[in-house]
Coordinates of C-alpha atoms in Angstrom, one line a residue:
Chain A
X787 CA -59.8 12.0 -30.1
X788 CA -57.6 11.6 -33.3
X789 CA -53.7 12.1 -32.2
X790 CA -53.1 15.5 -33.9
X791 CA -49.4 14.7 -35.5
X792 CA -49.6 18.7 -36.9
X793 CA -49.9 20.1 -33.4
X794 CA -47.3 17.9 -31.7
X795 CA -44.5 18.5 -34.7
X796 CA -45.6 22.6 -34.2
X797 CA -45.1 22.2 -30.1
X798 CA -41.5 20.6 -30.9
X799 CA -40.9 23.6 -33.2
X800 CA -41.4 25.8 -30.6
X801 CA -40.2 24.6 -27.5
X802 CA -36.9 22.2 -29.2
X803 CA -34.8 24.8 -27.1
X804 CA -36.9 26.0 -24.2
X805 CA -38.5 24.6 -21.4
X806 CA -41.6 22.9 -21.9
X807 CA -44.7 25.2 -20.9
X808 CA -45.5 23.1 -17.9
X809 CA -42.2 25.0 -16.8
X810 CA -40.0 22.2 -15.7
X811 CA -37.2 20.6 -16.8
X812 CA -35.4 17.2 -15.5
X813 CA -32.1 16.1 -14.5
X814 CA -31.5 12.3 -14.0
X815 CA -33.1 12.3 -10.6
X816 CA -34.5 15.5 -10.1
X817 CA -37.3 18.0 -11.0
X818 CA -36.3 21.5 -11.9
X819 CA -38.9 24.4 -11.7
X820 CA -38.1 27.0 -14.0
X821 CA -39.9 29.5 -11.3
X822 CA -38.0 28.5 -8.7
X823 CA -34.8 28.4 -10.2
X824 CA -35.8 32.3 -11.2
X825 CA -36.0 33.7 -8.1
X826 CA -32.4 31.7 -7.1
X827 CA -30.7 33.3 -10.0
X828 CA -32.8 36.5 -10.3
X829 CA -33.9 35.9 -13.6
X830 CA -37.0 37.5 -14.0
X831 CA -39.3 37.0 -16.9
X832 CA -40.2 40.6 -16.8
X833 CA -36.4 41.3 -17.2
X834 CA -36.2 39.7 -20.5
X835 CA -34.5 36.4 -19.0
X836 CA -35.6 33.6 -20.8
X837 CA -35.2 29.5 -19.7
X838 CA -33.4 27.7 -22.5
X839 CA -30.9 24.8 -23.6
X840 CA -27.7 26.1 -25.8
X841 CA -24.4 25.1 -26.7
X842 CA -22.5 23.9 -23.4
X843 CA -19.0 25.3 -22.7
X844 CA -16.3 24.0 -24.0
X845 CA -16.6 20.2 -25.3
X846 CA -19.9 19.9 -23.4
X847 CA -23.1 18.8 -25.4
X848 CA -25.4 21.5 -23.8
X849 CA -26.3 23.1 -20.6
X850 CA -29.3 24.9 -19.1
X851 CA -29.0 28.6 -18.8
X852 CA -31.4 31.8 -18.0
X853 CA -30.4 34.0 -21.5
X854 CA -31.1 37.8 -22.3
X855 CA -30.2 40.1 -24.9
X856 CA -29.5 43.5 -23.9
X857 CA -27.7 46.3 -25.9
X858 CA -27.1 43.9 -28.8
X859 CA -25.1 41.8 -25.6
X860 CA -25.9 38.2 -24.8
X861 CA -26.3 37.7 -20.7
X862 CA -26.6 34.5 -19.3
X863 CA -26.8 32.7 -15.8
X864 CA -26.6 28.9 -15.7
X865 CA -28.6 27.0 -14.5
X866 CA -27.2 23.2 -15.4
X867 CA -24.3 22.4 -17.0
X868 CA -24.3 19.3 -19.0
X869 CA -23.9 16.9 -16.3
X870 CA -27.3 15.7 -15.1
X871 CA -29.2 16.8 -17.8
X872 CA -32.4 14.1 -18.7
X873 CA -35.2 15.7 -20.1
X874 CA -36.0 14.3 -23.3
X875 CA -38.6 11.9 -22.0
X876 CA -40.0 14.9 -20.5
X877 CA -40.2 16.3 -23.8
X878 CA -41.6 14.1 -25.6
X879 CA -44.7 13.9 -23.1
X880 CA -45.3 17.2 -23.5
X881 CA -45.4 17.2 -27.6
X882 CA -46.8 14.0 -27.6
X883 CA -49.6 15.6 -25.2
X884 CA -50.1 18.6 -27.6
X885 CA -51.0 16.2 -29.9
X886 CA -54.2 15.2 -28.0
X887 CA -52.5 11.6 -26.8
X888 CA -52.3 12.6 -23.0
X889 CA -48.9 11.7 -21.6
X890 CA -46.6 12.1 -18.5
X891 CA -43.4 10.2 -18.6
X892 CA -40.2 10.9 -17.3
X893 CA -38.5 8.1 -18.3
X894 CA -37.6 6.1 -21.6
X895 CA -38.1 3.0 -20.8
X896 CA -42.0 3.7 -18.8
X897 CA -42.4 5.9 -22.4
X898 CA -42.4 3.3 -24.5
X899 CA -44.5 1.1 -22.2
X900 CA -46.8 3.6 -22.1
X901 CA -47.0 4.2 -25.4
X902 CA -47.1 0.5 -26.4
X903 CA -50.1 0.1 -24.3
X904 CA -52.4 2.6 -26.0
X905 CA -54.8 1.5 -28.9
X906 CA -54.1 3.7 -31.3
X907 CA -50.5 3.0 -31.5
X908 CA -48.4 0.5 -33.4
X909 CA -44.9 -0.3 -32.7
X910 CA -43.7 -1.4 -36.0
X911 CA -40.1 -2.3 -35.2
X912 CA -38.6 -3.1 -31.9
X913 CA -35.0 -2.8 -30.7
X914 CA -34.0 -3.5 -34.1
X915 CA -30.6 -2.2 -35.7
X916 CA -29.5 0.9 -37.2
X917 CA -30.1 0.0 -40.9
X918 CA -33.1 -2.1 -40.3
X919 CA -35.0 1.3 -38.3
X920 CA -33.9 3.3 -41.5
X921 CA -35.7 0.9 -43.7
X922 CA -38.5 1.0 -41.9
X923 CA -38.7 4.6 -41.9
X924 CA -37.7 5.0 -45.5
X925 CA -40.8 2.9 -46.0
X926 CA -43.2 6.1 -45.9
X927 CA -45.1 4.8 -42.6
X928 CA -43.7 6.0 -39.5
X929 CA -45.0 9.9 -39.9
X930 CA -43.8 13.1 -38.3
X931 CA -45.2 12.7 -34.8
X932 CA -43.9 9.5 -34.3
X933 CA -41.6 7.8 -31.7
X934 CA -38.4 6.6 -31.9
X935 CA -36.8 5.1 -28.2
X936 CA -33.1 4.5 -28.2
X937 CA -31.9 1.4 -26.6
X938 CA -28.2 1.1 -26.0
X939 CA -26.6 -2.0 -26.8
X940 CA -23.0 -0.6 -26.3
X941 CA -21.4 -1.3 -23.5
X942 CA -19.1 2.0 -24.4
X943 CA -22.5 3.7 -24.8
X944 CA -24.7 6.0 -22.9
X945 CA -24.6 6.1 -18.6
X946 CA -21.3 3.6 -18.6
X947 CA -22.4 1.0 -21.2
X948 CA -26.1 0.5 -19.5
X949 CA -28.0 -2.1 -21.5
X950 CA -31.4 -0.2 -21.5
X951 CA -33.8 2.4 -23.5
X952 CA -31.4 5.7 -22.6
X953 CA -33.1 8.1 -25.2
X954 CA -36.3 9.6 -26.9
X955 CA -37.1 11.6 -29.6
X956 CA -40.5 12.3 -32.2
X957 CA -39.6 11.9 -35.7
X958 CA -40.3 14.9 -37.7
X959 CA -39.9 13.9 -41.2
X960 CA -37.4 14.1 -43.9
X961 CA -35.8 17.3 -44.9
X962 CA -35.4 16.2 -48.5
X963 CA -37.0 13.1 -50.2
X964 CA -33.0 11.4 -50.1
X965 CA -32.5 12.3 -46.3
X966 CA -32.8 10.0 -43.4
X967 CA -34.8 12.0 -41.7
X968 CA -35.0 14.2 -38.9
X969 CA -36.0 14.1 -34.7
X970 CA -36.9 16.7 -32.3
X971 CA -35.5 16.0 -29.0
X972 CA -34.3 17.4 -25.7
X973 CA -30.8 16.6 -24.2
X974 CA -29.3 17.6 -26.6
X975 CA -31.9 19.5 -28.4
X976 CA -32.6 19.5 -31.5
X977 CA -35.4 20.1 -34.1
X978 CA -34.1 20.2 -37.5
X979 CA -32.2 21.9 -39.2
X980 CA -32.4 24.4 -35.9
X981 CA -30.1 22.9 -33.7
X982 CA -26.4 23.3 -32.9
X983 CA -25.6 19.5 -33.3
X984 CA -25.4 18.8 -37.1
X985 CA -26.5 15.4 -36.8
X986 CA -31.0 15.6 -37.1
X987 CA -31.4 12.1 -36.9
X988 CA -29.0 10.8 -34.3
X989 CA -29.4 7.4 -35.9
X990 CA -26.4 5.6 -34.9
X991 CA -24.6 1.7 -34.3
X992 CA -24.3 1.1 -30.5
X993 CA -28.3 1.6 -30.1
X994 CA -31.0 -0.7 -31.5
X995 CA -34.3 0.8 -32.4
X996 CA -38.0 1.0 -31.5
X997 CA -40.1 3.4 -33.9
X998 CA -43.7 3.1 -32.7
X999 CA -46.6 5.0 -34.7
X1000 CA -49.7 6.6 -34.2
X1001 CA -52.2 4.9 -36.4
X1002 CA -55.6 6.7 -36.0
X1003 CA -54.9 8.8 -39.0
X1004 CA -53.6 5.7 -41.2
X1005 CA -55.4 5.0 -44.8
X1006 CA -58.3 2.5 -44.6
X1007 CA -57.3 -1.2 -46.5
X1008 CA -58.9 -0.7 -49.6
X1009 CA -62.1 -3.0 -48.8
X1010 CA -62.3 -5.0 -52.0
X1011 CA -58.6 -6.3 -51.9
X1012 CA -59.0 -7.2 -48.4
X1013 CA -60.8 -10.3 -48.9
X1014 CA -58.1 -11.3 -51.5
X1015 CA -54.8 -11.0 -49.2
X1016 CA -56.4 -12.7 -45.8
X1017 CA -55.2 -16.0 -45.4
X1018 CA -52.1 -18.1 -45.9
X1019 CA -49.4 -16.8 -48.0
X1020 CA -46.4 -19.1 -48.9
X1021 CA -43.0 -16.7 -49.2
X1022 CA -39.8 -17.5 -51.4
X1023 CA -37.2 -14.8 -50.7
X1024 CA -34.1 -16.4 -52.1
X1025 CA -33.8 -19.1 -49.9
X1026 CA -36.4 -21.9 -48.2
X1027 CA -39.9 -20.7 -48.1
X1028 CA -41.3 -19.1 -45.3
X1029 CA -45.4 -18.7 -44.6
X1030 CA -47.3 -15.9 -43.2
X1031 CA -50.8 -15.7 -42.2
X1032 CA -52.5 -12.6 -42.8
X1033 CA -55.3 -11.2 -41.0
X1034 CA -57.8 -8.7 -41.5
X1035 CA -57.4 -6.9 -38.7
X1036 CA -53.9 -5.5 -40.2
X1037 CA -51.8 -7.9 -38.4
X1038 CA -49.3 -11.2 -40.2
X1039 CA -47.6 -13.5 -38.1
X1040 CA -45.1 -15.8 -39.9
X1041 CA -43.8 -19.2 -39.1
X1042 CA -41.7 -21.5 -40.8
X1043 CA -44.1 -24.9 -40.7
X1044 CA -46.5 -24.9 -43.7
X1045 CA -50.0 -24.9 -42.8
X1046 CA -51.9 -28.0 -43.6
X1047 CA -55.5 -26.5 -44.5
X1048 CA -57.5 -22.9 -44.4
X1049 CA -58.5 -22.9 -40.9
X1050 CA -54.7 -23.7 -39.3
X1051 CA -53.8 -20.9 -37.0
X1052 CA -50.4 -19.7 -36.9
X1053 CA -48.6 -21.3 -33.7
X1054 CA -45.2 -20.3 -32.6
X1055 CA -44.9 -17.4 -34.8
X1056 CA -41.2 -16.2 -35.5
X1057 CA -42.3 -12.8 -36.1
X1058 CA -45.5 -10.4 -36.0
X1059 CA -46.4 -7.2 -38.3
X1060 CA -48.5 -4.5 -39.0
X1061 CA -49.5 -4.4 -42.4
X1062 CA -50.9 -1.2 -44.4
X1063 CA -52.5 -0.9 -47.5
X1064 CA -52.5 2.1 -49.8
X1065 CA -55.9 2.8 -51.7
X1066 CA -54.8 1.0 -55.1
X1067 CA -53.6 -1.9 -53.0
X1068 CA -49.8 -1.6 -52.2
X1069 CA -48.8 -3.4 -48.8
X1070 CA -46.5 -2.5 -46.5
X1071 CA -46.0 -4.8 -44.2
X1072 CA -43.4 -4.4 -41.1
X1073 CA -42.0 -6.7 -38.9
X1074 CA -41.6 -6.3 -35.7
X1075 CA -38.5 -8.5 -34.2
X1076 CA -36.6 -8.0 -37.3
X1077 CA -37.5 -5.1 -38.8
X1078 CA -37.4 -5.9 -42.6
X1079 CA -40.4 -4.2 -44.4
X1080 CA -42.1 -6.3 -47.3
X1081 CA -43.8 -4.6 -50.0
X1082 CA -46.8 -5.9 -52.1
X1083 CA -47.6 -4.8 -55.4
X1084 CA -50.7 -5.4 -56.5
X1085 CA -50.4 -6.8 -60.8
X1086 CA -53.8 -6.4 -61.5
X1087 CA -55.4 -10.0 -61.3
X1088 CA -57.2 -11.3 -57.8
X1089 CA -54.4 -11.8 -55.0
X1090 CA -51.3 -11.3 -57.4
X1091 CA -48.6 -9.2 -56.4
X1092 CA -44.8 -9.1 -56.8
X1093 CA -42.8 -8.6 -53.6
X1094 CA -39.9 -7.0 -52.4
X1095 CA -38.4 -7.8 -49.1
X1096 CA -36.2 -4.7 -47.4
X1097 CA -35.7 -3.0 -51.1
X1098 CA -33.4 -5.1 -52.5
X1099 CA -34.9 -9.0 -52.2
X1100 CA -37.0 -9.4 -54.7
X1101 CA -39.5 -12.7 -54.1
X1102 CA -42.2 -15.0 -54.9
X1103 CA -45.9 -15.2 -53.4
X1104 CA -48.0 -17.7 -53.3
X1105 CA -51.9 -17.6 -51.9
X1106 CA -52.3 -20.8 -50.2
X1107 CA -55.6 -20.5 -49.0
Chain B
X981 CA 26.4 27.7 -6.3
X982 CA 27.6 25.9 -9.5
X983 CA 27.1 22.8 -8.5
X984 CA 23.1 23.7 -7.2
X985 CA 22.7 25.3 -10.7
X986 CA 23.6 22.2 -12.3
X987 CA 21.5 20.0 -10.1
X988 CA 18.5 22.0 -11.4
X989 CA 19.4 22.0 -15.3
X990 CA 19.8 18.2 -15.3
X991 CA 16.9 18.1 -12.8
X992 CA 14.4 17.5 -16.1
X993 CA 16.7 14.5 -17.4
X994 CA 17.4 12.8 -13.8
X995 CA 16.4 9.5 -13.1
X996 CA 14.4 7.6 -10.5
X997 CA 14.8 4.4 -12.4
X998 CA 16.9 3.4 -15.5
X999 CA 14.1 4.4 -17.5
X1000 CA 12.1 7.3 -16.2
X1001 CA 13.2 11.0 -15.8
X1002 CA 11.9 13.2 -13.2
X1003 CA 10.1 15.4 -15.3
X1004 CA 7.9 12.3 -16.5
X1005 CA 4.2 13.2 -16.4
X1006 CA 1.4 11.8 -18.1
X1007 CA -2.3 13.9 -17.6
X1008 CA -5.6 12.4 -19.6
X1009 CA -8.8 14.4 -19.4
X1010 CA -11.6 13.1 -21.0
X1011 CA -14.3 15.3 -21.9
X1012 CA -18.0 14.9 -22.0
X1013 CA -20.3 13.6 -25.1
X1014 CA -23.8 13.9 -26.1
X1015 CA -23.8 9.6 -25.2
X1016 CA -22.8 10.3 -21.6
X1017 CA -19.2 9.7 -21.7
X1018 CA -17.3 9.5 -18.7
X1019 CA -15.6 12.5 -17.9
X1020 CA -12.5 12.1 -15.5
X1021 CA -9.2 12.7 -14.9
X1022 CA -6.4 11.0 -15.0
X1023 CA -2.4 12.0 -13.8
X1024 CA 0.1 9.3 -13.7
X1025 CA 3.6 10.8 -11.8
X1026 CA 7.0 10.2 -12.5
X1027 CA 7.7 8.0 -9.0
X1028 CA 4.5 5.9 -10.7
X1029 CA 1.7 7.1 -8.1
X1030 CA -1.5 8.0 -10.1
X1031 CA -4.3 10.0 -9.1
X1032 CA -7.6 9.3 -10.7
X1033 CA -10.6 11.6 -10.4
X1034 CA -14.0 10.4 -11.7
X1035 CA -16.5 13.7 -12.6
X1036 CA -19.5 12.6 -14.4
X1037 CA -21.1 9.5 -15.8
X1038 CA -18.2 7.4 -14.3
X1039 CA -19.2 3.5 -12.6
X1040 CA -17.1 5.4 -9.3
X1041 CA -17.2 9.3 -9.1
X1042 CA -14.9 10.7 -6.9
X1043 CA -10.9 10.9 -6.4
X1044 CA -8.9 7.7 -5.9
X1045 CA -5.4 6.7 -5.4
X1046 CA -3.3 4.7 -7.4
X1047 CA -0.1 3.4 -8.6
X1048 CA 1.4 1.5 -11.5
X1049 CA 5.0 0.5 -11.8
X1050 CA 7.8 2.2 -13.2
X1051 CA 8.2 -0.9 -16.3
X1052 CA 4.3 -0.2 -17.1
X1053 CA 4.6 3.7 -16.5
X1054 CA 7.9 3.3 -19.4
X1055 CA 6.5 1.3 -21.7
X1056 CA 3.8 4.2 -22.0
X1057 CA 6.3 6.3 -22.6
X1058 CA 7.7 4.3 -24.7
X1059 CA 4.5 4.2 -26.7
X1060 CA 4.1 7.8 -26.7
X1061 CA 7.5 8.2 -28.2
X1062 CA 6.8 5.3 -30.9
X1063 CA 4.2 7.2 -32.4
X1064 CA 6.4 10.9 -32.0
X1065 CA 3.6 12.5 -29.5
X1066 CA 6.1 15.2 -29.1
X1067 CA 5.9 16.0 -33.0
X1068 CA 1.8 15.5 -33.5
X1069 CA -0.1 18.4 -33.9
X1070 CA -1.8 20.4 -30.9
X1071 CA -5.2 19.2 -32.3
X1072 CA -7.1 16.6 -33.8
X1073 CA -11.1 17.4 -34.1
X1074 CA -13.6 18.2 -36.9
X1075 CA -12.5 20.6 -39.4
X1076 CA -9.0 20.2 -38.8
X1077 CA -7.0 17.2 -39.1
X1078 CA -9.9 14.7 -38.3
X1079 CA -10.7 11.9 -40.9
X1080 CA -14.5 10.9 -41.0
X1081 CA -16.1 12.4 -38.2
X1082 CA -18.5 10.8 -35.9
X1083 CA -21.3 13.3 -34.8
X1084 CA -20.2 12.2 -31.2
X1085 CA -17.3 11.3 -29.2
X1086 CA -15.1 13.2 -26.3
X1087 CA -12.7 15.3 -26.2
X1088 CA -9.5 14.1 -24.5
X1089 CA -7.0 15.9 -23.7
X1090 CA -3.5 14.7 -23.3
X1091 CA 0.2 16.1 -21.6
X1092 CA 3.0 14.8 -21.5
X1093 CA 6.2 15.6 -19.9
X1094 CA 9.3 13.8 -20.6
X1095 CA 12.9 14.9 -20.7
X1096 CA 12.5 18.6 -21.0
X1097 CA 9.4 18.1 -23.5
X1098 CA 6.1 18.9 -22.8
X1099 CA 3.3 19.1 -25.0
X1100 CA -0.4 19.2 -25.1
X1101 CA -2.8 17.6 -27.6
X1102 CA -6.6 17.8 -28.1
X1103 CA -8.0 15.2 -29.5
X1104 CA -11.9 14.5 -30.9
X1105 CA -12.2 10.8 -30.4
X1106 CA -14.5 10.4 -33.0
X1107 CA -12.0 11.6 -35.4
X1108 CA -10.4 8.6 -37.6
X1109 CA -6.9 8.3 -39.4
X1110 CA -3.7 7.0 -38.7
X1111 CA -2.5 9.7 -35.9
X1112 CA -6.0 10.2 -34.4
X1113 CA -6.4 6.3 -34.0
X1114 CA -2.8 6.2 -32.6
X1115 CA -3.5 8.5 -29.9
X1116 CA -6.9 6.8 -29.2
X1117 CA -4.7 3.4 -28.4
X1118 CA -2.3 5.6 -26.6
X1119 CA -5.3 7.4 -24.3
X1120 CA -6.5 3.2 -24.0
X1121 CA -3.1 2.5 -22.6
X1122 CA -2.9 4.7 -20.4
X1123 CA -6.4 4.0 -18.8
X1124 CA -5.6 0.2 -19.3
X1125 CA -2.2 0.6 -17.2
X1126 CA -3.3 2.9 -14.3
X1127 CA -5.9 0.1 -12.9
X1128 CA -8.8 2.7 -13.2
X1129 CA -11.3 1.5 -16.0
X1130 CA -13.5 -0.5 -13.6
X1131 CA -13.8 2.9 -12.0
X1132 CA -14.8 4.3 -15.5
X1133 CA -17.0 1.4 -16.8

C-alpha cells in the first residue's frame, strides 16, 4: 500500500497536543497509560477531562496534564511535568502508521533504522548540517510526511551533551513559499503555526540532520531522457573535476578517479544520491554524506543540461559515456 | 545592649577573611530547556562551603557537598561587581532587554548577597548583548569555581 502523506499530516493535525489514540504516552523509560493515569487522578473522560501536552510552569518547555473547561474556568491535574517527558518517537509511529507505513518505535535512533530499512523510503541526507538539511528541503523533495531525526553533535546539547539521534519530528511543509518550513512533533509539541513554541522548524546548529522520504508517490523519470543521463558524467564545479556515475535505477555515486571506458563501475564512491526527475526533465539529485543538492536542467539537445550545485555553484557537465 | 545592637548592624559588612563579608551569598538556578538542559542548583556560602543539587538531565542527580576557597569565592565576587550585578536589571529574556533570541536556552536565575546588597536577576540564556553575555560568563564562573560541572556534564 502507497504511504498516504495526507492522512499522516491530518493525524499530526489532530493529535500535535493530545495523546496518541493508542492512549499512551512515554517518558524516557517508561510507558504511561492515559487510562490508568485516569483513574489515579480521577479524570474521567465522561467528566470532560481531557489527556493533553501544554505550556509547562514556569520556564519549563511542557508538561503532561488532565485539562477541563468548566464555567468558562480552566481545571487541570498534572500528570508529568517536564522532566521525563520522551514521546516524540512515539508520535511519529503513530502518524507515520496513519499513513499506511506500519510503525512502532519508541526510540530515535531504532526510528530511523526502521525507517531506513523499508523500500519505499529514501534517506536523502544523513547527519548533515543545519544549512545543508535546509537545502535539501528547500529543494522541493522531502514532502509533508516526511522524517527529519535530530542527531546532537553538541556536547552542551540535549541529555548532557549525548552524541546520538535525541529527536523526531514529520515535516509538514512550508507555511509560505520563503519559509523554512514546518514539523509536527511531540516533546515539545508542535504542529504549525498551532503550537506555543514559536520556532515550527526547530532547525538548529548543535544537531546534524537526517531527512528521509517516502518515495512511492514520487514522479516517474520521464522515460525518454532516461537513456540520455545513465552513464558517466564528468563534473566541474569551480574547482578539479569530480565524476559521477548515474544509474537508472535513480541512484549516482561519485568518485574522484576518472573512469577509463563505459563499462567501469564506480569503486570507492565518496558519496551516494538519489536522483529525481521532473516530467520535462529537471534533476534533482541529493547527496547523502554531504548533503548538497545538484540541479539539472535540461537545454533542449540529447544529454545537455546546465548545473547548479547547492543554488549558488553554478557548473559544467560533461557525458562521458 | 548597645554594643549587641552594633554587632548586628555591622553583622552584614563583617569579615571572615580580608575579603569576604558575612552576608556573602551566591545562589544559581538553572532552569529547564526544550534541549534537556540541566536543571540544578547551586549555593556557594560565605565561609566558602557550597551545596550543589542536581534535579534533571544532570551527569549526577542528587545533593552533593562542596567547598571552594575563600580567594576563588572573591574573585567571583569580584567579577560580579566588575560588571555592576548590583545595578543590572531584574531581568533579561525575550521581549525585554534580550538581544537576538534563541528559540531555546534556560532560564538561570541568579542572587547575590554582598555587603548589605542583595539582588536577584533572571536571565534567558539564549538572550545576546553585552550584559546578557556578561552574566552568562559570570553564571560559567560560578559553575567553573564550585568543582560541580562534571556533576552537570
Amino acid at each position: 500500500m502507497a504511504y498516504d502523506r495526507n492522512a499522516a499530516v491530518k493525524y499530526a493535525e489532530k493529535y500535535w497536543n493530545i495523546a496518541c489514540d493508542d492512549g499512551i504516552f512515554w517518558l524516557t523509560n517508561e510507558r504511561i497509560s492515559v487510562a490508568t493515569k485516569r483513574k489515579e487522578l480521577k479524570a474521567p473522560e465522561a467528566d470532560g477531562w481531557k489527556a493533553m501536552f501544554v505550556k509547562g510552569d514556569g520556564t519549563e518547555p511542557e508538561k503532561a496534564v488532565f485539562r477541563r473547561t468548566v464555567g468558562g474556568k480552566t481545571e487541570e491535574k498534572i500528570i508529568n511535568g517536564w522532566a521525563g517527558l520522551a514521546d516524540c518517537a512515539h508520535y511519529l509511529s503513530r502518524c507515520l502508521s496513519a499513513g499506511g507505513a506500519a510503525i512502532d518505535e519508541r526510540g530515535v535512533a531504532s526510528l530511523v533504522n526502521t525507517l531506513q530499512a523499508r523500500s519505499d523510503t529514501k534517506t536523502l541526507c544523513e547527519k548533515v548540517p543545519r544549512d545543508r538539511a535546509q537545502k535539501v528541503v528547500d529543494s522541493g523533495i522531502l514532502k509533508p510526511g516526511d522524517m527529519v531525526g535530530y542527531f546532537n553533535v553538541s556536547t552542551d546539547g540535549d541529555f548532557g551533551g549525548k552524541i546520538a539521534y535525541t529527536h523526531s519530528t514529520m515535516y509538514v511543509g512550508k507555511l509560505d513559499k520563503a519559509g523554512v518550513g514546518g514539523v509536527t512533533c511531540h516533546t515539545v509539541a508542535r504542529f504549525p503555526p498551532h503550537s506555543w513554541v514559536n520556532d515550527s522548524w526547530w532547525l538548529h546548529d548543535g544537531y546534524s540532520y537526517t531527512l528521509i522520504h517516502f518515495s512511492s508517490d514520487d514522479a516517474m523519470p520521464n522515460g525518454a531522457i532516461v537513456p540520455t543521463i545513465t552513464g558517466w558524467w564528468q563534473l566541474e564545479y569551480g574547482g578539479g573535476p569530480a565524476f559521477s556515475y548515474i544509474s537508472k535505477n535513480g541512484t549516482a555515486q561519485f568518485v574522484k578517479k576518472a573512469p577509463g571506458k563505459a563499462s567501469d563501475l564506480p569503486h570507492g564512491a565518496i558519496d551516494q544520491a538519489y536522483w529525481f526527475m521532473e516530467s520535462y526533465g529537471k534533476m534533482t539529485i541529493i547527496w547523502r554524506k554531504s548533503g548538497a543538492v545538484e540541479v539539472w536542467m535540461p537545454m533542449g539537445g540529447p544529454a545537455t543540461f546546465t548545473a547548479m550545485l547547492n543554488g549558488t555553484i553554478p557548473g559544467k557537465l560533461t557525458k562521458l559515456f | 545592649m548597645l554594643i549587641w545592637l552594633a554587632f548586628i548592624m555591622l553583622m552584614p559588612f563583617q569579615v571572615i577573611s580580608d575579603e569576604q563579608p558575612r552576608d556573602s551569598l551566591i545562589v544559581l538556578q538553572m532552569g529547564a530547556c526544550e534541549r534537556r538542559c540541566p536543571v540544578y542548583r547551586l549555593v556557594l556560602f560565605a565561609d566558602g562551603s557550597t551545596l550543589f543539587d542536581g534535579r534533571h538531565y544532570v551527569r549526577i542527580p542528587g545533593p552533593f557537598r562542596s567547598k571552594v576557597s575563600l580567594d576563588s569565592l572573591g574573585k567571583l565576587m569580584g567579577q560580579a561587581e566588575a560588571i555592576r550585578f548590583f545595578e543590572l536589571k531584574d531581568s533579561y529574556q525575550p521581549g525585554g532587554d534580550c538581544e537576538s533570541p534563541k528559540s531555546d536556552g534556560p532560564a538561570a536565575t541568579l542572587t547575590i548577597s554582598l555587603r548589605g546588597r542583595a539582588k536577584t536577576i533572571l536571565h534567558f540564556r539564549g538572550c545576546a548583548g553585552r550584559e546578557a553575555d556578561q552574566l552568562t560568563k559570570l553564571e560559567d564562573a560560578i559553575v567553573e569555581a564550585s568543582g560541580v560541572a562534571k556533576r552537570i556534564r
